[in-house]
Amino acid sequence: AVGYDMCSEPVRRLAMERARDEGRSAMSGKVTLVQETDTDIQPGFLLYVPIYLHDRPHDSLETRRANLLGWAYSPLRMHDMMRHLLVSLQLTDLLALVDMEIYDGEEPSASTLMFDARLDPRPSEGTPMFQSRLPIEFGGHRWSLHLSSTADFESRLQSEKASSIALGGSLISLLLTILIKVLASTQVRIATALKKTEQVNEQLLASEERSRAF
């Protein structure tokens, strides 16, 4: 994505401006990442962290805008992130019991769909017995997590009603908690990289001053 002007695209620019004005990490809405190729194109999003000029104030909206140096950012591919999350936590069996969809914003539609746990579209099984919508808020942006019971879950419910509901609810809560932690850890990694970059810049500055002295 070298040479790509992210401010030229409205969704990215909105997140960048929010990060700059609020002085904290900001998550963009759904985008198609510039890094995508012609195959396995996935929904994506970006996390931005503002960088301000060293030793300059940025404790107000005016000073944050005046002393902005740039942004550090991380692009994420939604399908890769979620599939890795489900596999690494050994939660793939949960998908036999619960259909899971994540949408950008609050309105579910084909254009806002970020992730569908069903890899292969299946015919409708009728109205699910259980449905739930949960908001996910991070970086000043909101997703909607839609959960619904599968026919397999409902058939098991007849014989294991109490235990199935308890297990399904616990796993869903765990998944939602860990998803937020994944996004938060990405912000931490960006901050660590910024710290290392600052240290390298200080070393380069010291070297340049020595060269000038010579």
Coordinates of C-alpha atoms in Angstrom, one line a residue:
A1 CA 0.0 0.0 0.0
V2 CA 3.0 2.3 -0.4
G3 CA 2.0 5.6 -1.8
Y4 CA -1.7 5.2 -1.0
D5 CA -3.3 8.3 0.5
M6 CA -5.7 7.0 3.2
C7 CA -7.2 10.5 3.7
S8 CA -8.6 10.2 0.2
E9 CA -11.0 7.5 1.3
P10 CA -13.9 8.6 3.6
V11 CA -14.2 5.6 5.9
R12 CA -10.4 5.6 6.7
R13 CA -10.3 9.4 7.0
L14 CA -13.1 9.5 9.5
A15 CA -11.2 7.1 11.8
M16 CA -8.0 9.0 11.3
E17 CA -9.6 12.3 12.2
R18 CA -11.3 10.7 15.3
A19 CA -7.9 9.3 16.5
R20 CA -6.3 12.7 16.0
D21 CA -9.0 14.7 17.7
E22 CA -9.6 12.3 20.6
G23 CA -5.9 11.5 21.2
R24 CA -6.5 7.7 21.4
S25 CA -6.9 4.7 19.2
A26 CA -9.7 4.6 16.7
M27 CA -11.2 1.8 14.6
S28 CA -12.4 2.3 11.1
G29 CA -15.6 1.0 9.5
K30 CA -15.6 -1.8 7.0
V31 CA -13.2 -1.4 4.0
T32 CA -11.5 -3.5 1.4
L33 CA -7.9 -3.3 2.3
V34 CA -5.5 -2.1 -0.4
Q35 CA -3.3 -5.1 0.3
E36 CA -6.0 -7.5 -1.0
T37 CA -5.3 -9.5 -4.1
D38 CA -7.7 -11.0 -6.7
T39 CA -8.4 -14.1 -4.6
D40 CA -9.9 -14.6 -1.1
I41 CA -10.9 -11.0 -0.8
Q42 CA -12.1 -10.3 2.8
P43 CA -13.8 -7.5 4.7
G44 CA -11.2 -5.5 6.6
F45 CA -10.8 -2.7 9.0
L46 CA -8.0 -0.6 10.4
L47 CA -6.9 0.6 13.9
Y48 CA -5.2 4.0 14.0
V49 CA -3.1 5.6 16.8
P50 CA -2.2 9.3 16.6
I51 CA 1.4 10.4 16.8
Y52 CA 2.1 14.0 18.0
L53 CA 5.3 16.0 17.8
H54 CA 7.7 15.3 20.6
D55 CA 7.6 17.7 23.6
R56 CA 4.6 19.5 22.1
P57 CA 1.3 19.8 24.0
H58 CA -1.7 17.7 22.8
D59 CA -4.1 18.2 25.7
S60 CA -6.8 20.0 23.8
L61 CA -8.5 19.7 20.4
E62 CA -6.6 22.7 19.0
T63 CA -3.1 21.5 20.1
R64 CA -3.8 17.9 19.0
R65 CA -4.6 19.2 15.5
A66 CA -1.7 21.6 15.4
N67 CA 0.9 19.2 16.7
L68 CA -0.1 16.0 14.8
L69 CA 2.8 14.3 13.2
G70 CA 1.0 11.3 11.7
W71 CA -0.5 7.9 12.6
A72 CA 0.6 4.4 13.3
Y73 CA -1.9 1.9 12.0
S74 CA -2.7 -1.8 11.7
P75 CA -4.8 -3.3 8.9
L76 CA -6.8 -6.5 9.9
R77 CA -8.5 -9.1 7.7
M78 CA -11.7 -10.0 9.4
H79 CA -12.1 -13.6 8.3
D80 CA -8.5 -14.5 9.1
M81 CA -8.8 -12.9 12.5
M82 CA -12.0 -14.6 13.5
R83 CA -11.1 -18.1 12.1
H84 CA -7.8 -18.0 13.9
L85 CA -9.6 -17.0 17.1
L86 CA -12.1 -19.8 16.9
V87 CA -9.5 -22.5 16.0
S88 CA -6.9 -21.3 18.6
L89 CA -9.5 -21.3 21.4
Q90 CA -11.0 -24.6 20.2
L91 CA -14.4 -23.1 19.7
T92 CA -15.1 -24.4 16.2
D93 CA -17.5 -27.0 17.7
L94 CA -19.6 -24.2 19.0
L95 CA -20.6 -23.3 15.5
A96 CA -22.6 -26.5 15.3
L97 CA -24.9 -25.0 18.0
V98 CA -24.8 -21.3 17.2
D99 CA -24.8 -19.3 14.0
M100 CA -22.7 -16.2 14.4
E101 CA -22.6 -13.1 12.2
I102 CA -20.8 -9.8 12.8
Y103 CA -22.0 -6.6 11.1
D104 CA -20.4 -3.2 10.8
G105 CA -22.7 -0.7 12.6
E106 CA -26.1 -1.6 13.9
E107 CA -28.0 -2.4 10.7
P108 CA -27.5 -6.0 9.3
S109 CA -27.2 -6.1 5.5
A110 CA -25.0 -7.7 2.9
S111 CA -23.0 -4.5 2.6
T112 CA -22.3 -4.3 6.3
L113 CA -21.5 -8.0 6.9
M114 CA -18.0 -8.4 8.3
F115 CA -18.0 -12.1 9.2
D116 CA -20.3 -15.1 8.8
A117 CA -19.3 -18.3 10.7
R118 CA -21.0 -20.4 8.0
L119 CA -18.3 -21.0 5.4
D120 CA -20.8 -22.5 3.0
P121 CA -24.3 -20.9 2.8
R122 CA -27.0 -23.3 4.0
P123 CA -30.7 -23.2 3.2
S124 CA -32.8 -21.5 5.7
E125 CA -33.9 -23.7 8.7
G126 CA -36.8 -21.5 9.5
T127 CA -37.0 -19.0 12.4
P128 CA -34.4 -19.9 15.1
M129 CA -35.8 -20.7 18.5
F130 CA -33.2 -18.4 20.1
Q131 CA -31.8 -15.2 18.7
S132 CA -29.6 -12.4 20.3
R133 CA -27.9 -9.2 19.2
L134 CA -25.0 -7.9 21.1
P135 CA -23.1 -4.6 20.5
I136 CA -19.3 -4.6 20.3
E137 CA -17.8 -1.2 20.9
F138 CA -14.1 -0.5 20.4
G139 CA -12.0 2.4 19.3
G140 CA -15.1 4.7 19.0
H141 CA -16.8 2.3 16.5
R142 CA -19.6 -0.2 16.9
W143 CA -20.2 -3.7 15.5
S144 CA -23.2 -5.9 16.0
L145 CA -22.8 -9.5 16.9
H146 CA -25.8 -11.6 15.8
L147 CA -26.3 -15.1 17.3
S148 CA -29.0 -17.6 16.6
S149 CA -29.5 -21.2 17.5
T150 CA -29.1 -24.0 14.9
A151 CA -31.4 -26.9 14.3
D152 CA -28.8 -29.2 15.9
F153 CA -28.8 -27.1 19.1
E154 CA -32.6 -27.1 19.2
S155 CA -32.8 -30.9 18.8
R156 CA -30.3 -31.4 21.6
L157 CA -32.3 -28.9 23.8
Q158 CA -35.1 -31.4 24.1
S159 CA -32.9 -33.8 26.2
E160 CA -30.2 -31.4 27.6
K161 CA -32.1 -28.1 27.9
A162 CA -30.5 -26.7 31.1
S163 CA -26.9 -27.7 30.5
S164 CA -27.0 -26.8 26.8
I165 CA -28.1 -23.2 27.5
A166 CA -25.6 -22.8 30.2
L167 CA -22.7 -24.1 28.1
G168 CA -23.7 -22.1 25.0
G169 CA -24.1 -18.9 27.0
S170 CA -20.7 -19.3 28.7
L171 CA -18.9 -19.9 25.4
I172 CA -20.5 -17.0 23.7
S173 CA -19.5 -14.7 26.6
L174 CA -16.0 -16.0 26.4
L175 CA -15.8 -15.4 22.7
L176 CA -17.0 -11.8 23.0
T177 CA -14.5 -11.1 25.8
I178 CA -11.6 -12.5 23.9
L179 CA -12.5 -10.7 20.7
I180 CA -12.2 -7.4 22.6
K181 CA -8.9 -8.5 24.0
V182 CA -7.6 -9.3 20.5
L183 CA -8.4 -5.8 19.4
A184 CA -6.9 -4.3 22.5
S185 CA -3.7 -6.3 22.1
T186 CA -3.2 -5.0 18.6
Q187 CA -3.3 -1.5 20.1
V188 CA -0.6 -2.5 22.6
R189 CA 1.6 -3.9 19.9
I190 CA 1.3 -0.6 18.0
A191 CA 2.3 1.3 21.2
T192 CA 5.3 -1.0 21.7
A193 CA 6.4 -0.5 18.1
L194 CA 6.1 3.3 18.6
K195 CA 8.3 3.1 21.7
K196 CA 11.0 1.2 19.8
T197 CA 10.8 3.6 17.0
E198 CA 11.3 6.5 19.4
Q199 CA 14.4 4.9 20.9
V200 CA 15.9 4.3 17.4
N201 CA 15.2 8.0 16.5
E202 CA 16.9 9.1 19.7
Q203 CA 20.0 7.0 18.8
L204 CA 20.0 8.4 15.3
L205 CA 19.8 12.0 16.6
A206 CA 22.7 11.4 19.0
S207 CA 24.7 9.9 16.1
E208 CA 23.9 12.9 13.9
E209 CA 25.0 15.3 16.7
R210 CA 28.3 13.5 17.1
S211 CA 28.8 13.7 13.3
R212 CA 28.2 17.5 13.4
A213 CA 30.6 17.9 16.2
F214 CA 33.3 16.0 14.3

